[in-house]
Tab-separated table of C-alpha atoms and ligand atoms in Angstrom:
chain	number	residue	atom	x	y	z
A	1	MET	CA	12.833	156.945	-14.354
A	2	SER	CA	13.263	154.436	-11.549
A	3	ILE	CA	12.330	155.233	-7.968
A	4	PRO	CA	13.723	153.990	-4.629
A	5	PRO	CA	11.742	151.149	-2.947
A	6	GLY	CA	10.225	153.455	-0.296
A	7	LYS	CA	8.877	155.938	-2.835
A	8	ILE	CA	5.483	155.880	-4.531
A	9	LEU	CA	5.056	156.838	-8.185
A	10	ALA	CA	1.802	158.550	-9.200
A	11	CYS	CA	0.020	159.085	-12.487
A	12	VAL	CA	-2.674	161.779	-12.195
A	13	ASN	CA	-4.839	162.118	-15.308
A	14	GLY	CA	-1.991	160.688	-17.393
A	15	VAL	CA	0.880	162.724	-15.864
A	16	ILE	CA	3.536	160.601	-14.153
A	17	GLY	CA	5.624	161.879	-11.246
A	18	PRO	CA	6.611	161.237	-7.612
A	19	ALA	CA	3.500	160.857	-5.417
A	20	GLU	CA	4.760	163.416	-2.912
A	21	HIS	CA	4.568	166.115	-5.607
A	22	ALA	CA	1.341	164.920	-7.285
A	23	THR	CA	-1.781	166.986	-6.592
A	24	VAL	CA	-5.522	166.807	-7.150
A	25	SER	CA	-8.007	169.639	-6.749
A	26	VAL	CA	-9.710	170.143	-3.369
A	27	LEU	CA	-12.925	170.069	-5.433
A	28	ASP	CA	-12.239	166.538	-6.680
A	29	ARG	CA	-15.476	164.667	-5.859
A	30	GLY	CA	-13.466	161.774	-4.489
A	31	HIS	CA	-12.009	164.152	-1.923
A	32	VAL	CA	-15.284	165.934	-1.087
A	33	PHE	CA	-17.847	163.089	-1.341
A	34	GLY	CA	-15.851	159.873	-1.625
A	35	ASP	CA	-17.466	159.774	-5.080
A	36	GLY	CA	-15.141	157.311	-6.763
A	37	ILE	CA	-14.115	153.718	-7.247
A	38	TYR	CA	-10.816	151.838	-7.101
A	39	GLU	CA	-8.903	148.615	-7.703
A	40	VAL	CA	-5.757	147.163	-6.148
A	41	VAL	CA	-3.648	144.942	-8.401
A	42	ARG	CA	-0.558	143.010	-7.352
A	43	VAL	CA	2.557	142.924	-9.478
A	44	ASP	CA	4.772	139.913	-9.046
A	45	LYS	CA	8.167	139.839	-10.799
A	46	GLY	CA	6.887	142.470	-13.234
A	47	ARG	CA	3.612	140.678	-13.981
A	48	LEU	CA	0.167	142.042	-13.148
A	49	HIS	CA	-1.902	139.276	-11.611
A	50	GLY	CA	-5.506	138.667	-12.673
A	51	MET	CA	-5.566	141.928	-14.634
A	52	ASP	CA	-8.472	140.981	-16.895
A	53	ARG	CA	-10.596	140.219	-13.842
A	54	HIS	CA	-9.611	143.541	-12.236
A	55	TRP	CA	-10.590	145.423	-15.410
A	56	ARG	CA	-13.971	143.676	-15.512
A	57	ARG	CA	-14.660	144.618	-11.894
A	58	LEU	CA	-13.492	148.218	-12.456
A	59	ASP	CA	-15.831	148.508	-15.442
A	60	ARG	CA	-18.694	147.073	-13.373
A	61	SER	CA	-18.053	149.593	-10.542
A	62	LEU	CA	-17.934	152.477	-13.051
A	63	ARG	CA	-21.260	151.427	-14.554
A	64	ALA	CA	-22.926	150.782	-11.188
A	65	LEU	CA	-22.165	154.349	-10.098
A	66	GLN	CA	-22.866	155.905	-13.535
A	67	MET	CA	-19.391	157.398	-13.598
A	68	PRO	CA	-18.318	159.508	-16.605
A	69	ALA	CA	-16.981	157.460	-19.518
A	70	VAL	CA	-13.365	156.426	-19.041
A	71	ASP	CA	-11.106	155.181	-21.850
A	72	LEU	CA	-10.101	151.871	-20.298
A	73	ASN	CA	-7.514	151.146	-23.016
A	74	LEU	CA	-5.798	154.449	-22.292
A	75	LEU	CA	-5.972	153.783	-18.546
A	76	ARG	CA	-4.464	150.368	-19.107
A	77	SER	CA	-1.536	151.812	-21.067
A	78	GLN	CA	-1.058	154.409	-18.292
A	79	VAL	CA	-0.955	151.636	-15.686
A	80	GLU	CA	1.710	149.782	-17.649
A	81	ALA	CA	3.717	152.951	-18.327
A	82	THR	CA	3.634	154.014	-14.645
A	83	LEU	CA	4.732	150.551	-13.557
A	84	ALA	CA	7.557	150.559	-16.097
A	85	ALA	CA	8.612	154.059	-15.005
A	86	SER	CA	8.692	152.990	-11.343
A	87	GLY	CA	11.201	150.242	-12.056
A	88	HIS	CA	9.411	148.101	-9.449
A	89	THR	CA	8.941	144.422	-10.144
A	90	ASP	CA	7.126	143.532	-6.902
A	91	ALA	CA	4.489	146.163	-6.338
A	92	THR	CA	0.891	147.075	-5.786
A	93	ILE	CA	-0.991	149.258	-8.217
A	94	TYR	CA	-3.770	151.412	-6.785
A	95	LEU	CA	-6.128	152.606	-9.478
A	96	GLN	CA	-8.804	155.190	-8.694
A	97	VAL	CA	-11.452	156.913	-10.788
A	98	THR	CA	-13.549	159.770	-9.379
A	99	ARG	CA	-16.471	161.753	-10.781
A	100	GLY	CA	-14.151	164.653	-11.599
A	101	THR	CA	-13.679	168.185	-10.305
A	102	ALA	CA	-16.712	170.450	-9.820
A	103	PRO	CA	-18.216	172.947	-7.325
A	104	ARG	CA	-19.592	171.021	-4.344
A	105	ALA	CA	-23.174	169.860	-4.973
A	106	HIS	CA	-24.425	166.361	-4.227
A	107	ALA	CA	-26.017	165.529	-7.595
A	108	PHE	CA	-23.745	164.660	-10.530
A	109	PRO	CA	-22.059	167.636	-12.264
A	110	ALA	CA	-22.824	168.002	-15.993
A	111	ASP	CA	-20.117	167.395	-18.605
A	112	THR	CA	-17.340	166.778	-16.090
A	113	PRO	CA	-14.614	164.314	-17.039
A	114	ALA	CA	-13.496	161.698	-14.544
A	115	ASN	CA	-10.210	162.112	-12.671
A	116	THR	CA	-7.900	159.113	-12.712
A	117	LEU	CA	-5.137	158.258	-10.290
A	118	ILE	CA	-2.614	155.430	-10.453
A	119	LEU	CA	-0.189	154.777	-7.594
A	120	VAL	CA	2.632	152.258	-7.893
A	121	GLN	CA	4.285	151.190	-4.668
A	122	HIS	CA	6.940	148.593	-3.898
A	123	PHE	CA	5.253	145.623	-2.202
A	124	PRO	CA	7.494	143.140	-0.442
A	125	ASP	CA	5.670	139.894	0.313
A	126	ASP	CA	5.808	140.172	4.101
A	127	LYS	CA	3.017	137.643	4.778
A	128	ALA	CA	4.748	134.473	3.541
A	129	HIS	CA	5.382	133.260	7.121
A	130	LEU	CA	1.726	133.913	8.074
A	131	ARG	CA	0.527	131.878	5.096
A	132	GLU	CA	2.512	128.997	6.625
A	133	LYS	CA	1.603	129.287	10.304
A	134	GLY	CA	-1.690	131.195	10.162
A	135	ALA	CA	-2.849	134.468	11.697
A	136	GLY	CA	-5.372	135.856	14.168
A	137	VAL	CA	-8.552	137.850	13.524
A	138	ILE	CA	-11.140	139.633	15.630
A	139	THR	CA	-14.856	140.000	15.004
A	140	HIS	CA	-16.245	143.497	14.472
A	141	PRO	CA	-19.655	144.984	13.589
A	142	ASP	CA	-20.151	145.434	9.835
A	143	LEU	CA	-20.799	149.185	9.687
A	144	ARG	CA	-20.611	149.488	5.886
A	145	TRP	CA	-23.247	150.667	3.394
A	146	ALA	CA	-25.782	148.625	1.423
A	147	ARG	CA	-23.692	148.301	-1.799
A	148	CYS	CA	-20.496	146.580	-0.686
A	149	ASP	CA	-20.407	144.861	-4.101
A	150	ILE	CA	-19.197	148.153	-5.610
A	151	LYS	CA	-15.510	148.867	-4.970
A	152	SER	CA	-16.185	152.403	-3.780
A	153	ILE	CA	-13.474	154.544	-2.171
A	154	ASN	CA	-15.836	155.133	0.786
A	155	LEU	CA	-14.095	152.841	3.242
A	156	LEU	CA	-14.829	154.224	6.699
A	157	GLY	CA	-16.555	151.042	7.912
A	158	SER	CA	-13.517	149.031	6.783
A	159	VAL	CA	-11.048	151.576	8.160
A	160	LEU	CA	-12.576	151.431	11.667
A	161	ALA	CA	-12.664	147.632	11.644
A	162	ALA	CA	-9.070	147.357	10.368
A	163	GLU	CA	-7.866	149.732	13.081
A	164	ALA	CA	-9.626	147.658	15.763
A	165	ALA	CA	-7.914	144.537	14.374
A	166	LYS	CA	-4.528	146.239	14.382
A	167	ARG	CA	-4.971	147.358	18.007
A	168	ALA	CA	-5.812	143.753	18.922
A	169	GLY	CA	-2.600	142.563	17.227
A	170	CYS	CA	-4.590	140.789	14.488
A	171	VAL	CA	-4.325	140.830	10.690
A	172	GLU	CA	-7.994	141.422	9.950
A	173	ALA	CA	-11.504	141.939	11.297
A	174	VAL	CA	-14.332	139.524	10.436
A	175	LEU	CA	-17.420	141.669	9.882
A	176	ILE	CA	-20.766	140.713	11.408
A	177	ARG	CA	-24.008	142.460	10.548
A	178	GLU	CA	-26.594	143.493	13.124
A	179	ASP	CA	-28.729	140.495	12.071
A	180	GLY	CA	-25.865	138.111	12.944
A	181	VAL	CA	-24.802	137.404	9.351
A	182	VAL	CA	-21.044	137.054	8.830
A	183	THR	CA	-20.195	138.882	5.603
A	184	GLU	CA	-16.440	139.127	4.895
A	185	CYS	CA	-13.416	140.938	6.356
A	186	ALA	CA	-12.514	144.643	6.363
A	187	HIS	CA	-10.354	144.257	3.238
A	188	SER	CA	-10.468	140.533	2.405
A	189	SER	CA	-12.966	137.812	1.543
A	190	LEU	CA	-13.705	135.130	4.154
A	191	PHE	CA	-13.993	131.342	3.855
A	192	ALA	CA	-14.728	128.659	6.423
A	193	VAL	CA	-14.691	124.874	6.345
A	194	VAL	CA	-17.563	123.178	8.169
A	195	ASP	CA	-17.805	119.359	8.140
A	196	GLY	CA	-15.584	119.201	5.039
A	197	VAL	CA	-17.676	121.746	3.114
A	198	LEU	CA	-16.187	125.062	2.019
A	199	ARG	CA	-18.479	127.936	3.042
A	200	THR	CA	-18.468	131.567	1.933
A	201	HIS	CA	-21.036	134.355	1.694
A	202	PRO	CA	-22.835	134.326	-1.684
A	203	LEU	CA	-22.268	137.168	-4.153
A	204	ASP	CA	-24.781	139.868	-3.323
A	205	PRO	CA	-24.628	143.567	-2.341
A	206	ARG	CA	-23.341	142.690	1.152
A	207	ILE	CA	-19.861	141.646	-0.040
A	208	LEU	CA	-17.231	142.602	-2.596
A	209	PRO	CA	-16.906	140.087	-5.435
A	210	GLY	CA	-13.274	139.366	-4.547
A	211	ILE	CA	-11.033	138.286	-7.390
A	212	THR	CA	-8.979	135.950	-5.209
A	213	ARG	CA	-12.286	134.558	-3.889
A	214	GLU	CA	-13.391	133.827	-7.463
A	215	ILE	CA	-10.118	132.037	-8.281
A	216	VAL	CA	-10.231	130.029	-5.030
A	217	LEU	CA	-13.777	128.878	-5.821
A	218	GLU	CA	-12.599	127.723	-9.265
A	219	LEU	CA	-9.666	125.868	-7.667
A	220	ALA	CA	-11.960	124.259	-5.090
A	221	ALA	CA	-14.159	122.968	-7.925
A	222	ASP	CA	-11.058	121.590	-9.716
A	223	LEU	CA	-9.950	119.860	-6.510
A	224	GLY	CA	-13.409	118.402	-5.929
A	225	ILE	CA	-13.861	120.252	-2.611
A	226	PRO	CA	-17.595	120.599	-1.933
A	227	CYS	CA	-18.614	124.219	-1.619
A	228	ARG	CA	-21.694	126.045	-0.405
A	229	GLN	CA	-22.081	129.769	-0.972
A	230	LYS	CA	-24.241	130.405	2.068
A	231	ALA	CA	-23.537	132.990	4.755
A	232	LEU	CA	-22.387	131.831	8.169
A	233	ARG	CA	-24.124	133.162	11.240
A	234	SER	CA	-22.054	134.534	14.124
A	235	ASP	CA	-22.957	131.569	16.379
A	236	GLU	CA	-21.747	129.115	13.676
A	237	LEU	CA	-18.488	131.018	13.248
A	238	ARG	CA	-17.216	129.911	16.659
A	239	GLY	CA	-17.515	126.233	15.746
A	240	VAL	CA	-15.984	126.123	12.254
A	241	ASP	CA	-13.204	123.597	11.575
A	242	GLU	CA	-11.113	125.929	9.435
A	243	LEU	CA	-11.093	129.594	8.538
A	244	PHE	CA	-9.117	131.548	5.957
A	245	LEU	CA	-9.172	134.856	4.155
A	246	THR	CA	-8.311	135.769	0.597
A	247	SER	CA	-7.230	139.013	-1.042
A	248	THR	CA	-4.964	140.375	-3.740
A	249	THR	CA	-2.277	141.313	-1.228
A	250	SER	CA	-2.631	138.419	1.285
A	251	ARG	CA	-3.492	135.644	-1.249
A	252	VAL	CA	-4.815	132.627	0.749
A	253	LEU	CA	-4.127	133.217	4.437
A	254	PRO	CA	-5.087	130.619	7.093
A	255	LEU	CA	-6.777	132.047	10.205
A	256	VAL	CA	-5.967	130.109	13.351
A	257	GLU	CA	-7.302	132.402	16.079
A	258	LEU	CA	-10.660	134.148	16.349
A	259	ASP	CA	-11.134	136.698	19.138
A	260	GLY	CA	-8.193	135.128	20.984
A	261	LYS	CA	-9.562	131.538	20.787
A	262	PRO	CA	-8.174	128.803	18.510
A	263	VAL	CA	-9.998	127.980	15.291
A	264	GLY	CA	-10.304	124.174	15.035
A	265	ASN	CA	-7.083	122.732	16.437
A	266	GLY	CA	-5.346	126.126	16.201
A	267	LYS	CA	-3.334	125.147	13.109
A	268	PRO	CA	-3.957	125.770	9.390
A	269	GLY	CA	-6.394	123.043	8.314
A	270	PRO	CA	-6.020	120.554	5.445
A	271	VAL	CA	-8.593	122.136	3.094
A	272	THR	CA	-7.087	125.592	3.674
A	273	CYS	CA	-3.575	124.300	2.990
A	274	SER	CA	-4.570	122.522	-0.200
A	275	LEU	CA	-6.284	125.683	-1.515
A	276	ARG	CA	-3.349	127.869	-0.431
A	277	ASP	CA	-0.944	125.592	-2.318
A	278	ALA	CA	-3.260	125.336	-5.338
A	279	PHE	CA	-3.388	129.132	-5.432
A	280	THR	CA	0.425	129.349	-5.439
A	281	ALA	CA	0.514	126.881	-8.337
A	282	TRP	CA	-2.207	128.862	-10.148
A	283	GLU	CA	-0.124	132.044	-9.787
A	284	LYS	CA	2.931	130.351	-11.273
A	285	ALA	CA	0.894	129.102	-14.239
A	286	ASP	CA	-0.755	132.539	-14.650
A	287	ALA	CA	2.669	134.229	-14.650
A	288	LEU	CA	3.725	132.103	-17.628
A	289	LYS	CA	0.670	133.335	-19.550
A	290	THR	CA	1.088	137.040	-18.635
A	291	PRO	CA	3.782	139.135	-20.318
A	292	SER	CA	6.090	141.056	-17.992
A	293	SER	CA	5.473	144.819	-18.042
A	294	ASN	CA	9.144	145.632	-17.481
A	295	ALA	CA	9.811	145.883	-21.174
A	296	LEU	CA	7.264	148.661	-21.590
A	297	ASN	CA	8.544	152.167	-21.987
A	298	ALA	CA	7.097	155.121	-20.066
A	299	GLY	CA	7.516	157.174	-23.261
A	300	GLU	CA	4.468	155.368	-24.696
A	301	LEU	CA	2.108	157.632	-22.775
B	1	PDD	N1	-9.177	144.785	-0.662
B	1	PDD	N2	-13.433	142.284	0.444
B	1	PDD	C1	-13.129	143.584	0.628
B	1	PDD	C2	-14.059	144.416	1.436
B	1	PDD	C3	-11.967	144.134	0.057
B	1	PDD	O1	-11.670	145.431	0.232
B	1	PDD	C4	-11.101	143.287	-0.682
B	1	PDD	C5	-9.855	143.816	-1.339
B	1	PDD	C6	-11.451	141.935	-0.826
B	1	PDD	C7	-10.606	140.976	-1.621
B	1	PDD	O2	-10.743	141.217	-2.994
B	1	PDD	P1	-9.603	140.823	-4.021
B	1	PDD	O3	-9.361	139.378	-3.870
B	1	PDD	O4	-10.170	141.200	-5.320
B	1	PDD	O5	-8.366	141.636	-3.644
B	1	PDD	C8	-12.632	141.477	-0.265
B	1	PDD	C9	-8.132	145.508	-1.365
B	1	PDD	C10	-6.917	144.685	-1.631
B	1	PDD	C11	-7.854	146.811	-0.658
B	1	PDD	O6	-8.830	147.489	-0.359
B	1	PDD	O7	-6.700	147.171	-0.461
């Protein structure tokens, strides 16, 4: 099976088929309570980037929410089979696990297996020009819950912020808590450069432990860029020299405008550019280490 670029291929509890015909029960707890977790993985020329890190984070989210046991090896083979069946080489994989299907009651249902969903979608890299010239962001209140370190499918705080950014013609929203702490973006991690020092919020329940963030911090250490994992306050944000975001889909994206005003001199800064380029080099090296999934056969399921 190979699907046209505009089509999405789904795998629901191990069954592969076109997303438009795939169904889940209305009693799925993800649907009723948002009781589930997810990952987004990027596929580049048939290779899944940072997959081991994504699996570790998925496992952590499952444990943090005491989700039913999931056979991660089986899920992994289903991911590879769905990707192979899609025929896509440049894609995103959305992977979701919910607490299964049960009559609606808040507390966990007994003896209910998890429901799994895999979506494979063609993903053209449409941000390459923005990684060169930079993009704009707005600030927005951080309306999310107290466990942003878990990659839960409850995303209303992020959805509202992302919509506000879109309406402002910006790529993202920088989230600011009521106490003035700058956390991250609606669907990306946030970095700043202040007096030559790389700054980002420390890992705690207020932010997602971003995989691109983790790699960028490793690259910064390799490059000898001093780094401080200490949250910025909203008043400091206005005066930073450089700003950039990181995510699986955007990679390292310079931010040159904040609420309509230039960041630094309004151009991608030198530290940002060196990390952006180091990340591109890291991806190339990672691709050489990762086998392409194209050879896999959907019949393996
Ligand atoms: N977003 N912070 C938040 C709140 C996120 O939702 C994401 C990812 C990130 C970046 O994490 P990573 O580098 O692991 O992609 C940070 C995904 C892509 C999404 O929700 O679509």
